Coordinates of C-alpha atoms and ligand atoms in Angstrom, one line a residue:
Chain E
X1194 CA 39.3 48.2 -11.9
X1195 CA 36.5 49.2 -9.5
X1196 CA 32.8 47.4 -10.0
X1197 CA 30.2 50.4 -9.1
X1198 CA 26.6 49.0 -8.3
X1199 CA 24.0 51.9 -9.8
X1200 CA 21.4 49.8 -9.2
X1201 CA 20.1 46.2 -7.9
X1202 CA 16.6 46.5 -7.8
X1203 CA 14.0 43.9 -10.1
X1204 CA 11.5 45.2 -12.4
X1205 CA 10.3 49.1 -10.4
X1206 CA 12.6 51.2 -8.3
X1207 CA 12.1 50.9 -4.8
X1208 CA 13.6 53.6 -2.1
X1209 CA 16.1 51.2 -1.3
X1210 CA 17.0 49.6 -4.6
X1211 CA 17.3 51.4 -8.3
X1212 CA 16.6 49.4 -11.4
X1213 CA 19.7 47.6 -12.8
X1214 CA 22.8 49.4 -13.8
X1215 CA 26.6 48.9 -13.4
X1216 CA 30.1 50.7 -13.9
X1217 CA 32.4 49.0 -14.9
X1218 CA 35.0 51.6 -14.3
X1219 CA 38.4 51.3 -16.0
X1220 CA 39.9 54.6 -14.7
X1221 CA 43.8 53.5 -14.4
X1222 CA 43.1 51.0 -17.2
X1223 CA 42.1 53.1 -19.9
X1224 CA 40.6 56.1 -18.2
X1225 CA 36.8 55.3 -19.1
X1226 CA 33.6 54.0 -17.9
X1227 CA 31.8 50.8 -19.4
X1228 CA 28.1 51.0 -18.2
X1229 CA 26.6 47.8 -18.0
X1230 CA 22.1 48.4 -18.5
X1231 CA 20.7 51.7 -18.0
X1232 CA 17.8 51.8 -16.1
X1233 CA 15.9 54.8 -15.1
X1234 CA 17.1 57.6 -13.1
X1235 CA 20.8 56.0 -14.0
X1236 CA 22.0 59.3 -14.1
X1237 CA 20.5 60.4 -11.0
X1238 CA 22.4 57.4 -9.2
X1239 CA 25.6 58.4 -10.9
X1240 CA 24.7 62.5 -9.1
X1241 CA 25.5 60.9 -5.8
X1242 CA 29.0 59.4 -6.9
X1243 CA 32.2 60.3 -8.3
X1244 CA 31.3 59.0 -12.0
X1245 CA 31.8 61.3 -14.5
X1246 CA 29.2 60.7 -17.7
X1247 CA 31.6 62.2 -20.1
X1248 CA 34.5 58.9 -19.2
X1249 CA 31.4 56.8 -20.3
X1250 CA 32.6 55.6 -23.4
X1251 CA 30.7 52.2 -23.8
X1252 CA 27.2 51.2 -23.1
X1253 CA 26.3 47.2 -22.6
X1254 CA 22.5 46.7 -22.7
X1255 CA 22.1 42.9 -21.6
X1256 CA 18.0 43.3 -22.7
X1257 CA 15.9 45.6 -23.8
X1258 CA 12.8 45.3 -20.4
X1259 CA 12.6 48.9 -19.1
X1260 CA 14.2 48.5 -16.1
X1261 CA 17.3 47.6 -17.6
X1262 CA 17.8 50.4 -20.8
X1263 CA 14.4 53.2 -19.5
X1264 CA 17.6 55.4 -18.3
X1265 CA 19.7 55.9 -21.9
X1266 CA 17.6 58.9 -23.6
X1267 CA 18.2 60.8 -20.7
X1268 CA 21.9 59.7 -20.1
X1269 CA 22.8 59.5 -23.2
X1270 CA 21.3 63.7 -23.5
X1271 CA 23.1 64.9 -20.3
X1272 CA 26.2 63.5 -21.0
X1273 CA 26.2 66.4 -24.1
X1274 CA 25.8 68.9 -21.5
X1275 CA 28.5 68.0 -19.0
X1276 CA 31.6 68.0 -21.3
X1277 CA 31.4 64.4 -23.3
X1278 CA 32.1 66.0 -26.8
X1279 CA 34.8 65.0 -29.8
X1280 CA 34.2 61.5 -29.0
X1281 CA 32.3 58.4 -29.4
X1282 CA 29.9 56.3 -27.1
X1283 CA 29.4 52.9 -28.5
X1284 CA 26.1 51.1 -27.3
X1285 CA 26.1 47.7 -27.3
X1286 CA 22.5 45.3 -27.2
X1287 CA 19.8 43.2 -28.4
X1288 CA 18.0 44.9 -32.1
X1289 CA 15.6 47.5 -31.2
X1290 CA 17.7 49.9 -28.2
X1291 CA 18.5 51.7 -31.1
X1292 CA 15.6 52.5 -32.4
X1293 CA 14.5 53.2 -28.7
X1294 CA 17.4 56.0 -27.9
X1295 CA 17.3 57.5 -31.4
X1296 CA 13.6 57.8 -31.5
X1297 CA 13.5 59.5 -28.0
X1298 CA 16.2 61.7 -29.1
X1299 CA 14.3 62.4 -32.3
X1300 CA 11.0 63.5 -30.5
X1301 CA 12.8 65.1 -27.5
X1302 CA 15.0 67.3 -30.3
X1303 CA 17.8 66.5 -28.5
X1304 CA 21.6 67.3 -30.3
X1305 CA 23.9 65.3 -29.1
X1306 CA 27.4 66.8 -28.8
X1307 CA 29.2 63.8 -29.6
X1308 CA 29.1 60.5 -31.5
X1309 CA 27.2 57.8 -31.0
X1310 CA 27.4 54.7 -32.6
X1311 CA 25.3 51.0 -31.7
X1312 CA 26.4 47.5 -32.5
X1313 CA 23.9 44.7 -32.7
X1314 CA 24.3 42.3 -30.3
X1315 CA 25.0 38.9 -31.0
X1316 CA 26.7 35.3 -30.4
X1317 CA 30.7 35.7 -30.3
X1318 CA 33.4 38.4 -30.0
X1319 CA 31.7 42.2 -29.6
X1320 CA 34.6 44.0 -29.3
X1321 CA 38.6 44.0 -29.0
X1322 CA 41.4 46.3 -28.6
X1323 CA 45.2 45.9 -27.2
X1324 CA 43.2 45.8 -23.8
X1325 CA 40.2 44.3 -24.1
X1326 CA 38.3 41.1 -25.2
X1327 CA 34.3 41.4 -24.9
X1328 CA 32.7 38.3 -25.2
X1329 CA 28.5 38.2 -25.3
X1330 CA 26.5 34.6 -25.7
X1331 CA 22.5 34.7 -25.3
X1332 CA 20.9 33.9 -22.1
X1333 CA 17.5 32.4 -21.0
X1334 CA 14.9 35.4 -20.6
X1335 CA 12.4 35.2 -22.7
X1336 CA 13.0 37.5 -24.8
X1337 CA 16.8 38.3 -25.9
X1338 CA 18.8 38.5 -23.2
X1339 CA 23.0 38.6 -23.0
X1340 CA 25.6 38.2 -20.9
X1341 CA 29.0 39.7 -21.3
X1342 CA 32.5 38.3 -20.8
X1343 CA 35.0 41.1 -20.6
X1344 CA 38.5 40.1 -20.4
X1345 CA 40.9 42.0 -19.2
X1346 CA 44.5 40.9 -21.9
X1347 CA 47.4 39.7 -20.2
X1348 CA 49.8 42.4 -19.1
X1349 CA 54.2 42.2 -20.2
X1350 CA 55.9 42.0 -17.6
X1351 CA 58.4 44.3 -16.9
X1352 CA 61.3 45.2 -18.2
X1353 CA 64.4 43.9 -15.8
X1354 CA 66.8 47.0 -15.6
X1355 CA 69.5 45.5 -13.9
X1356 CA 69.9 42.3 -16.3
X1357 CA 69.6 45.2 -19.3
X1358 CA 72.4 46.9 -17.8
X1359 CA 74.6 44.0 -18.1
X1360 CA 74.5 44.1 -22.0
X1361 CA 76.8 46.7 -24.0
X1362 CA 73.4 48.6 -24.8
X1363 CA 72.5 51.9 -23.6
X1364 CA 69.4 53.2 -23.0
X1365 CA 66.8 54.2 -25.9
X1366 CA 64.5 53.2 -28.5
X1367 CA 65.9 49.9 -28.4
X1368 CA 64.2 49.4 -24.6
X1369 CA 60.9 49.5 -26.1
X1370 CA 61.5 46.7 -28.3
X1371 CA 63.1 44.8 -25.5
X1372 CA 60.1 46.1 -23.8
X1373 CA 57.5 44.2 -26.2
X1374 CA 59.2 41.2 -26.1
X1375 CA 60.8 41.5 -29.4
X1376 CA 64.4 39.6 -31.0
X1377 CA 67.0 42.6 -31.3
X1378 CA 70.2 43.0 -32.3
X1379 CA 72.9 44.5 -30.7
X1380 CA 75.6 46.4 -32.1
X1381 CA 78.1 43.2 -32.1
X1382 CA 75.9 41.7 -34.8
X1383 CA 74.4 38.8 -31.4
X1384 CA 71.1 39.0 -31.3
X1385 CA 68.9 38.2 -27.6
X1386 CA 65.3 38.0 -27.1
X1387 CA 63.4 40.5 -25.9
X1388 CA 61.5 37.7 -23.4
X1389 CA 64.4 37.1 -21.7
X1390 CA 64.4 40.5 -20.0
X1391 CA 61.2 40.8 -18.5
X1392 CA 59.6 39.6 -16.0
X1393 CA 56.8 37.1 -15.8
X1394 CA 53.5 38.4 -17.2
X1395 CA 50.1 39.2 -14.9
X1396 CA 47.5 37.7 -15.9
X1397 CA 44.5 40.0 -17.4
X1398 CA 41.2 39.5 -15.3
X1399 CA 37.8 38.8 -16.0
X1400 CA 34.5 40.0 -14.9
X1401 CA 31.1 38.5 -16.6
X1402 CA 27.9 40.7 -16.2
X1403 CA 24.7 38.9 -17.2
X1404 CA 21.5 39.7 -18.2
X1405 CA 18.2 38.4 -16.5
X1406 CA 17.7 35.0 -16.8
X1407 CA 16.7 31.6 -15.8
X1408 CA 19.8 28.8 -15.1
X1409 CA 21.9 28.5 -18.4
X1410 CA 24.6 26.1 -18.9
X1411 CA 26.0 30.2 -21.4
X1412 CA 26.2 31.3 -18.1
X1413 CA 29.0 28.7 -17.3
X1414 CA 30.8 29.3 -20.0
X1415 CA 30.6 32.7 -20.1
X1416 CA 31.9 33.2 -16.2
X1417 CA 34.7 30.2 -16.7
X1418 CA 37.5 31.2 -14.4
X1419 CA 35.6 34.9 -14.1
X1420 CA 37.4 37.3 -11.1
X1421 CA 34.4 38.1 -10.3
X1422 CA 31.3 37.0 -11.4
X1423 CA 27.5 39.3 -11.8
X1424 CA 24.5 37.3 -11.2
X1425 CA 20.7 37.9 -11.3
X1426 CA 19.3 36.2 -8.1
X1427 CA 14.9 37.4 -7.9
X1428 CA 14.0 34.6 -6.3
X1429 CA 15.1 33.1 -2.8
X1430 CA 16.2 29.4 -3.0
X1431 CA 12.7 27.2 -2.8
X1432 CA 11.3 29.7 -5.6
X1433 CA 13.0 27.8 -8.5
X1434 CA 9.8 26.9 -10.2
X1435 CA 8.4 30.5 -9.9
X1436 CA 11.9 32.0 -11.0
X1437 CA 11.2 29.7 -14.2
X1438 CA 8.1 30.8 -15.1
X1439 CA 9.1 34.5 -14.6
X1440 CA 12.9 33.4 -16.6
X1441 CA 14.6 34.1 -13.4
X1442 CA 17.0 32.3 -11.3
X1443 CA 17.3 32.1 -7.6
X1444 CA 20.5 32.5 -4.9
X1445 CA 21.1 29.0 -5.4
X1446 CA 21.1 28.6 -9.2
X1447 CA 23.5 31.9 -9.4
X1448 CA 25.7 30.1 -6.8
X1449 CA 25.6 26.9 -9.0
X1450 CA 27.0 28.7 -12.1
X1451 CA 29.4 30.6 -9.9
X1452 CA 30.6 27.3 -8.3
X1453 CA 30.5 25.3 -11.5
X1454 CA 32.6 28.1 -13.7
X1455 CA 34.9 28.4 -10.8
X1456 CA 35.2 31.8 -10.7
X1457 CA 36.9 33.9 -7.6
X1458 CA 33.7 36.2 -6.0
X1459 CA 30.1 36.2 -7.1
X1460 CA 28.0 39.2 -6.5
X1461 CA 24.1 38.7 -6.8
X1462 CA 22.0 41.5 -8.3
X1463 CA 18.9 42.3 -9.4
X1464 CA 16.7 41.7 -5.9
X1465 CA 12.8 41.7 -5.3
X1466 CA 11.5 44.3 -3.5
X1467 CA 9.9 41.5 -1.6
X1468 CA 13.5 40.7 0.3
X1469 CA 13.4 44.4 2.2
X1470 CA 14.4 43.7 5.6
X1471 CA 18.5 42.7 6.4
X1472 CA 17.0 39.5 7.6
X1473 CA 16.1 38.7 4.5
X1474 CA 18.7 39.8 2.8
X1475 CA 21.1 38.1 5.0
X1476 CA 19.0 34.7 4.2
X1477 CA 19.5 35.4 0.4
X1478 CA 23.1 35.5 1.1
X1479 CA 23.6 32.2 3.0
X1480 CA 21.7 30.4 0.8
X1481 CA 23.8 31.7 -1.6
X1482 CA 26.7 31.3 0.3
X1483 CA 25.7 27.7 1.4
X1484 CA 26.2 26.4 -2.7
X1485 CA 29.4 29.0 -3.4
X1486 CA 30.8 30.5 0.1
X1487 CA 32.4 33.8 -2.1
X1488 CA 28.9 34.8 -2.7
X1489 CA 27.5 38.6 -1.5
X1490 CA 24.1 40.1 -2.2
X1491 CA 24.9 43.4 -4.1
X1492 CA 23.7 46.6 -2.7
X1493 CA 23.3 50.0 -4.3
X1494 CA 26.6 52.3 -4.7
X1495 CA 28.8 49.2 -3.1
X1496 CA 31.7 49.7 -5.2
X1497 CA 34.1 46.3 -5.2
X1498 CA 37.5 46.2 -6.3
X1499 CA 39.3 43.7 -8.5
X1500 CA 42.8 43.5 -7.8
X1501 CA 45.2 42.9 -10.3
X1502 CA 46.4 39.1 -10.6
X1503 CA 49.4 38.2 -8.6
X1504 CA 52.3 36.9 -10.7
Chain F
X218 CA -7.8 70.6 -4.4
X219 CA -3.9 70.4 -4.0
X220 CA -1.1 70.9 -6.4
X221 CA 2.4 69.0 -5.8
X222 CA 5.8 70.0 -7.3
X223 CA 8.0 66.4 -8.0
X224 CA 10.3 68.1 -9.7
X225 CA 11.4 71.6 -10.4
X226 CA 14.4 72.0 -11.6
X227 CA 15.4 73.1 -15.3
X228 CA 17.3 70.8 -18.4
X229 CA 18.8 68.7 -16.4
X230 CA 18.1 66.7 -12.5
X231 CA 20.3 67.4 -9.7
X232 CA 20.8 66.7 -6.5
X233 CA 18.5 69.5 -5.0
X234 CA 16.0 69.5 -8.3
X235 CA 14.7 66.6 -10.4
X236 CA 14.0 67.7 -13.8
X237 CA 9.5 69.5 -14.2
X238 CA 6.8 67.6 -13.0
X239 CA 4.2 68.7 -11.3
X240 CA 0.8 66.5 -9.7
X241 CA -2.2 68.0 -9.4
X242 CA -4.6 66.4 -6.3
X243 CA -8.5 66.3 -7.0
X244 CA -8.8 63.6 -4.7
X245 CA -11.8 65.4 -3.0
X246 CA -13.4 65.8 -6.6
X247 CA -12.7 63.5 -8.5
X248 CA -10.4 61.1 -6.3
X249 CA -7.8 60.8 -8.9
X250 CA -4.7 62.5 -9.8
X251 CA -3.7 65.2 -13.0
X252 CA -0.3 65.2 -14.0
X253 CA 1.6 67.8 -15.9
X254 CA 4.6 66.8 -17.2
X255 CA 7.0 63.6 -16.0
X256 CA 10.4 64.2 -16.4
X257 CA 13.0 61.4 -15.3
X258 CA 12.4 59.5 -12.5
X259 CA 9.3 60.7 -11.6
X260 CA 8.2 57.5 -10.5
X261 CA 11.2 57.5 -8.0
X262 CA 10.3 61.2 -7.1
X263 CA 6.7 60.0 -6.3
X264 CA 7.5 56.7 -4.2
X265 CA 8.5 59.8 -1.3
X266 CA 5.3 61.3 -1.3
X267 CA 2.0 59.3 -1.2
X268 CA 0.8 60.2 -4.0
X269 CA -0.9 56.3 -5.4
X270 CA 0.3 56.0 -9.3
X271 CA -3.3 54.1 -9.9
X272 CA -5.2 57.5 -8.9
X273 CA -3.3 59.0 -12.2
X274 CA -6.4 59.7 -14.6
X275 CA -4.6 62.2 -17.1
X276 CA -1.0 63.1 -18.1
X277 CA -1.1 66.4 -19.3
X278 CA 2.4 67.3 -21.3
X279 CA 3.3 70.9 -22.1
X280 CA 6.5 69.9 -25.0
X281 CA 9.2 67.0 -26.0
X282 CA 12.1 68.4 -24.5
X283 CA 13.5 65.2 -22.5
X284 CA 13.1 66.9 -19.1
X285 CA 9.4 66.8 -19.7
X286 CA 8.5 63.4 -20.9
X287 CA 11.4 61.2 -20.3
X288 CA 9.9 59.6 -17.3
X289 CA 6.8 58.6 -19.0
X290 CA 7.7 55.1 -20.6
X291 CA 8.7 54.0 -16.8
X292 CA 5.8 56.3 -14.5
X293 CA 3.2 54.3 -17.2
X294 CA 4.7 50.8 -17.3
X295 CA 5.6 50.6 -13.0
X296 CA 1.2 52.4 -12.5
X297 CA 0.8 48.4 -14.0
X298 CA 2.7 47.1 -11.4
X299 CA 0.8 49.3 -8.7
X300 CA -3.4 48.0 -9.3
X301 CA -3.8 50.2 -11.9
X302 CA -6.7 48.2 -14.3
X303 CA -10.0 48.7 -15.8
X304 CA -9.2 51.8 -16.6
X305 CA -7.7 54.5 -19.2
X306 CA -5.2 56.7 -18.6
X307 CA -5.5 59.5 -21.0
X308 CA -2.1 60.8 -22.1
X309 CA -2.4 65.3 -23.8
X310 CA 0.4 66.7 -26.0
X311 CA 2.1 67.8 -28.6
X312 CA 2.4 65.6 -32.1
X313 CA 5.2 62.8 -31.0
X314 CA 4.2 61.6 -27.3
X315 CA 2.2 58.8 -28.6
X316 CA 5.1 57.7 -30.5
X317 CA 7.3 57.8 -28.0
X318 CA 5.5 56.2 -25.3
X319 CA 4.3 53.8 -28.2
X320 CA 7.7 53.0 -29.3
X321 CA 8.8 52.6 -25.7
X322 CA 6.9 50.2 -24.8
X323 CA 6.8 48.5 -27.6
X324 CA 10.7 47.4 -27.4
X325 CA 10.6 47.2 -23.6
X326 CA 7.7 44.3 -24.3
X327 CA 5.7 46.4 -21.7
X328 CA 2.2 45.5 -21.7
X329 CA -0.7 47.0 -19.4
X330 CA -3.3 46.5 -18.0
X331 CA -5.1 49.2 -18.7
X332 CA -5.9 51.1 -21.7
X333 CA -4.0 54.2 -22.9
X334 CA -5.6 56.8 -25.4
X335 CA -3.6 59.6 -26.7
X336 CA -5.1 63.3 -27.1
X337 CA -2.9 65.6 -29.4
X338 CA -3.0 69.1 -28.3
X339 CA -4.4 71.9 -29.8
X340 CA -5.8 75.5 -29.0
X341 CA -8.7 75.3 -27.3
X342 CA -10.9 73.3 -25.0
X343 CA -8.7 70.3 -24.5
X344 CA -11.7 68.5 -22.3
X345 CA -15.0 69.0 -20.1
X346 CA -16.8 66.9 -18.5
X347 CA -19.3 68.2 -15.7
X348 CA -16.9 69.2 -13.0
X349 CA -14.0 70.4 -15.4
X350 CA -12.6 72.2 -18.2
X351 CA -9.3 72.5 -19.8
X352 CA -8.1 75.2 -21.9
X353 CA -4.7 75.1 -24.2
X354 CA -2.6 77.3 -25.7
X355 CA 0.3 77.3 -27.4
X356 CA 3.1 79.2 -25.9
X357 CA 6.4 80.5 -27.0
X358 CA 9.5 77.7 -26.6
X359 CA 11.0 76.9 -30.6
X360 CA 9.4 73.7 -30.5
X361 CA 5.3 73.7 -29.5
X362 CA 5.1 73.9 -25.5
X363 CA 1.4 74.2 -24.2
X364 CA -0.1 76.2 -21.4
X365 CA -3.2 74.6 -19.8
X366 CA -6.0 76.4 -17.8
X367 CA -8.0 73.6 -15.7
X368 CA -11.0 75.4 -15.0
X369 CA -13.6 73.5 -12.1
X370 CA -16.9 74.3 -12.7
X371 CA -19.2 76.4 -10.7
X372 CA -20.7 74.4 -7.7
X373 CA -23.8 74.6 -7.2
X374 CA -25.6 76.0 -4.3
X375 CA -26.5 74.1 -1.0
X376 CA -29.9 73.0 0.1
X377 CA -32.2 75.8 1.4
X378 CA -33.6 72.8 3.9
X379 CA -35.7 75.0 6.1
X380 CA -37.3 76.2 3.4
X381 CA -37.6 73.6 1.7
X382 CA -39.3 72.7 4.7
X383 CA -42.4 75.2 4.2
X384 CA -43.5 73.8 1.1
X385 CA -45.6 70.5 1.2
X386 CA -43.7 68.2 -0.1
X387 CA -41.7 65.3 1.3
X388 CA -37.8 64.6 1.1
X389 CA -37.8 62.2 -1.7
X390 CA -36.6 62.4 -5.8
X391 CA -38.5 65.7 -5.8
X392 CA -35.4 67.0 -3.7
X393 CA -32.7 65.9 -6.0
X394 CA -34.7 68.3 -8.9
X395 CA -34.9 71.1 -7.2
X396 CA -31.2 70.6 -6.1
X397 CA -30.3 70.7 -9.7
X398 CA -32.1 74.1 -9.7
X399 CA -34.7 72.9 -11.6
X400 CA -38.3 73.9 -12.6
X401 CA -40.5 71.0 -10.1
X402 CA -44.4 71.4 -10.6
X403 CA -45.7 70.5 -6.9
X404 CA -49.3 68.5 -6.3
X405 CA -51.1 71.5 -5.6
X406 CA -50.6 72.1 -10.1
X407 CA -48.2 75.3 -8.4
X408 CA -44.8 75.9 -9.8
X409 CA -41.6 76.2 -8.0
X410 CA -38.3 77.2 -9.6
X411 CA -35.9 75.2 -8.0
X412 CA -33.1 78.3 -8.1
X413 CA -35.3 79.6 -5.6
X414 CA -34.1 77.2 -2.9
X415 CA -30.6 77.0 -3.1
X416 CA -27.7 79.0 -1.3
X417 CA -25.1 81.1 -3.5
X418 CA -23.0 79.0 -5.9
X419 CA -19.3 78.6 -5.1
X420 CA -17.6 79.8 -8.0
X421 CA -15.3 77.3 -8.9
X422 CA -11.2 77.5 -9.0
X423 CA -8.7 77.8 -11.9
X424 CA -5.6 76.2 -11.7
X425 CA -3.0 77.9 -14.6
X426 CA 0.3 75.5 -15.6
X427 CA 2.4 76.1 -18.8
X428 CA 4.9 74.6 -20.3
X429 CA 8.3 76.1 -20.9
X430 CA 8.4 79.3 -22.5
X431 CA 9.8 83.1 -23.1
X432 CA 7.0 86.1 -21.7
X433 CA 3.9 86.0 -24.4
X434 CA 0.4 88.0 -23.9
X435 CA -0.9 84.1 -24.7
X436 CA 0.1 83.2 -20.5
X437 CA -2.3 86.5 -19.6
X438 CA -5.3 84.9 -21.7
X439 CA -4.4 81.1 -20.3
X440 CA -3.7 82.6 -16.7
X441 CA -6.6 85.4 -16.9
X442 CA -8.1 85.6 -12.8
X443 CA -6.1 82.3 -11.8
X444 CA -6.3 80.8 -8.4
X445 CA -2.8 79.3 -8.9
X446 CA 0.0 80.3 -11.9
X447 CA 2.6 78.0 -12.3
X448 CA 5.1 79.6 -14.8
X449 CA 9.1 78.7 -15.4
X450 CA 11.7 81.0 -14.1
X451 CA 14.7 79.3 -16.0
X452 CA 16.9 82.6 -15.6
X453 CA 17.1 85.8 -13.0
X454 CA 16.0 89.1 -13.7
X455 CA 18.5 91.1 -15.4
X456 CA 19.4 87.7 -18.1
X457 CA 16.1 88.7 -19.9
X458 CA 17.6 88.7 -23.4
X459 CA 19.4 85.8 -22.9
X460 CA 16.4 84.2 -21.7
X461 CA 14.7 85.3 -25.2
X462 CA 18.0 83.3 -26.3
X463 CA 16.7 80.1 -25.3
X464 CA 12.9 80.5 -25.6
X465 CA 13.0 80.6 -21.3
X466 CA 11.1 83.4 -19.2
X467 CA 13.1 85.5 -16.4
X468 CA 11.8 85.7 -12.6
X469 CA 10.4 89.8 -13.3
X470 CA 8.8 88.2 -16.9
X471 CA 6.8 85.5 -14.9
X472 CA 5.7 87.7 -12.6
X473 CA 4.8 90.1 -15.1
X474 CA 2.3 87.6 -16.5
X475 CA 0.9 87.0 -13.0
X476 CA 0.3 90.7 -12.6
X477 CA -1.3 91.2 -16.0
X478 CA -3.8 88.3 -15.5
X479 CA -4.3 89.2 -12.3
X480 CA -3.9 86.0 -10.4
X481 CA -4.1 85.2 -6.6
X482 CA -0.7 83.6 -6.5
X483 CA 2.4 83.2 -8.2
X484 CA 4.5 79.8 -8.3
X485 CA 8.4 79.5 -9.7
X486 CA 9.4 76.7 -11.1
X487 CA 12.0 75.8 -13.6
X488 CA 15.2 76.8 -12.0
X489 CA 18.2 76.4 -13.4
X490 CA 20.9 74.7 -11.3
X491 CA 23.0 77.8 -11.3
X492 CA 21.5 79.0 -8.5
X493 CA 21.9 76.8 -5.7
X494 CA 22.0 78.6 -2.6
X495 CA 19.2 79.6 -0.3
X496 CA 20.4 82.6 -0.6
X497 CA 20.0 82.2 -4.2
X498 CA 16.7 81.3 -4.3
X499 CA 15.4 84.4 -2.0
X500 CA 17.2 86.7 -4.3
X501 CA 15.1 84.8 -7.3
X502 CA 12.1 85.2 -5.1
X503 CA 12.8 89.4 -3.6
X504 CA 12.7 89.7 -8.3
X505 CA 9.9 88.1 -8.5
X506 CA 7.5 89.6 -5.3
X507 CA 8.6 92.8 -6.8
X508 CA 6.4 92.4 -9.7
X509 CA 3.8 90.4 -8.1
X510 CA 4.2 90.1 -3.8
X511 CA 1.8 86.8 -4.4
X512 CA 4.8 84.9 -5.5
X513 CA 6.8 82.1 -4.3
X514 CA 9.7 80.0 -5.4
X515 CA 9.0 76.4 -5.6
X516 CA 11.2 73.6 -4.1
X517 CA 10.4 69.6 -5.2
X518 CA 7.9 67.9 -2.7
X519 CA 6.4 71.5 -1.6
X520 CA 2.4 71.1 -1.6
X521 CA 0.3 73.8 -1.9
X522 CA -3.8 74.0 -1.0
X523 CA -6.2 75.9 -3.2
X524 CA -9.0 76.7 -0.8
X525 CA -12.6 77.1 -2.9
X526 CA -13.7 80.3 -2.9
X527 CA -15.6 81.7 -0.5
X528 CA -19.6 83.1 -1.7
Ligands
ZN339 ZN1 15.1 43.0 -14.9
ZN340 ZN1 12.2 72.0 -19.9

């Protein structure tokens, strides 16, 4: 599980930072990639990475501002030419994403080789399967802007082979049942509990990716105990009133969310192009670190590993 | 008058070539820039040039395929933040451009600081003022695809000051009338013809920029005697039947148009990413040159001057 930042700028593209997009790479977990936001030229940024567009399984849109969605028609069309077929891409986002994408595809006469489906965002569980659960919650950005909490389910513990070998059974389908932690009857009529033959389970990871927002307690709820929180920081500390006027956050506000939510790591993105030099970026980072030490300012193309939790 | 290629690729962006856009820089003539097509990330390409988006006065769209229009919403929105105000941008193109742009702006809640108007393309004179005339004509691309012939009006000759000084008049408003080539009455009641006091007029230039198309005689009409013809060449010579199947042209077909139209220079664009190496590009150029010598394969960011015609 790795996060790759494809765009970390705000509002307009700049040479140093493209507009927003984040790739959550779940290659080990499910051989797919989930994209969060898709600003213009996200497909161009991808050309400079090892990401394969046909691996993109889900696209989560936080809100409908142009710097977060104008790359959708191009990416979705190109995916057809890049081997994306016989599968389905699901796009989650506020009402309007579907109309934008469908109008663009229709007018440009783009035909997809794969299925695309749209799920309109509401507060609550947006997606769930055996591996992952995604919870959405509205933030505070003037227009509907969502945060996403991606929860990996706990992984069952490994089968304790040596302990199993002491039982009068042979390897076979019964092993799978034990591995699933089920209760199983042995040949001699006695029962064993699969759970007793499993190592400790592994706690799933939590990644919280928020759309543009003011400082809001909804962010704390979404980020609670996350392994990684990705929060915008459009303004420097001290510009709180400006940030509020524009429905954005400062470095210190983002770091306060991280602290209150007790996350492991905070990455700040959506950095205004007014902060250009290395010194200015370092200063933003210092501001965040003064509130929450494990803070970092993201940059285009940085990749962050989210390590498995130890037992 | 200069042409800058902002994207010279076909279908999808590649590292070497972005999707289509061409800037006709009329800075000397009218302090503005006209854009032809606007593929995704055209505004990103512009970041690497001296082009100022607020100088963009007109955008001509040849056809609605995504690689020619997906950059419009971003460019149009960003222009607002880059000092584009109190003026009007006119977008010309086939029916559908307006719906695409307006839907994108509406859904993303983008408000422009300037006026935008749309003109639906039809065969004939699309625009005319004292300086320029633009003629559009439908090509052959499966969907409506237009070619544009930009005709600069002839420039009046320079005032022959020395000859004027021989007349019994003083410099003043009368000079302007003579400069306009009007008939003027002198104080002594005699008439002079302004034309007699002007040097030779300067022939205006003609630039023809065509959308994606098969080989068609419409292209010859649009390009007749042009100073510069920009024609697509998606396929290599020999692939004529493939080109026809996909409604595109080969290098030799484009060069044949240039030859039949008796243009001064041919620039080939919309180059497929199947041609990557310098050798392959040189080969495409040789194919074109074998039919029309003054041919060149365009590349992203090349700038071509269109010199004033000599008397
Ligand atoms: Zn934004
Ligand atoms: Zn094209």
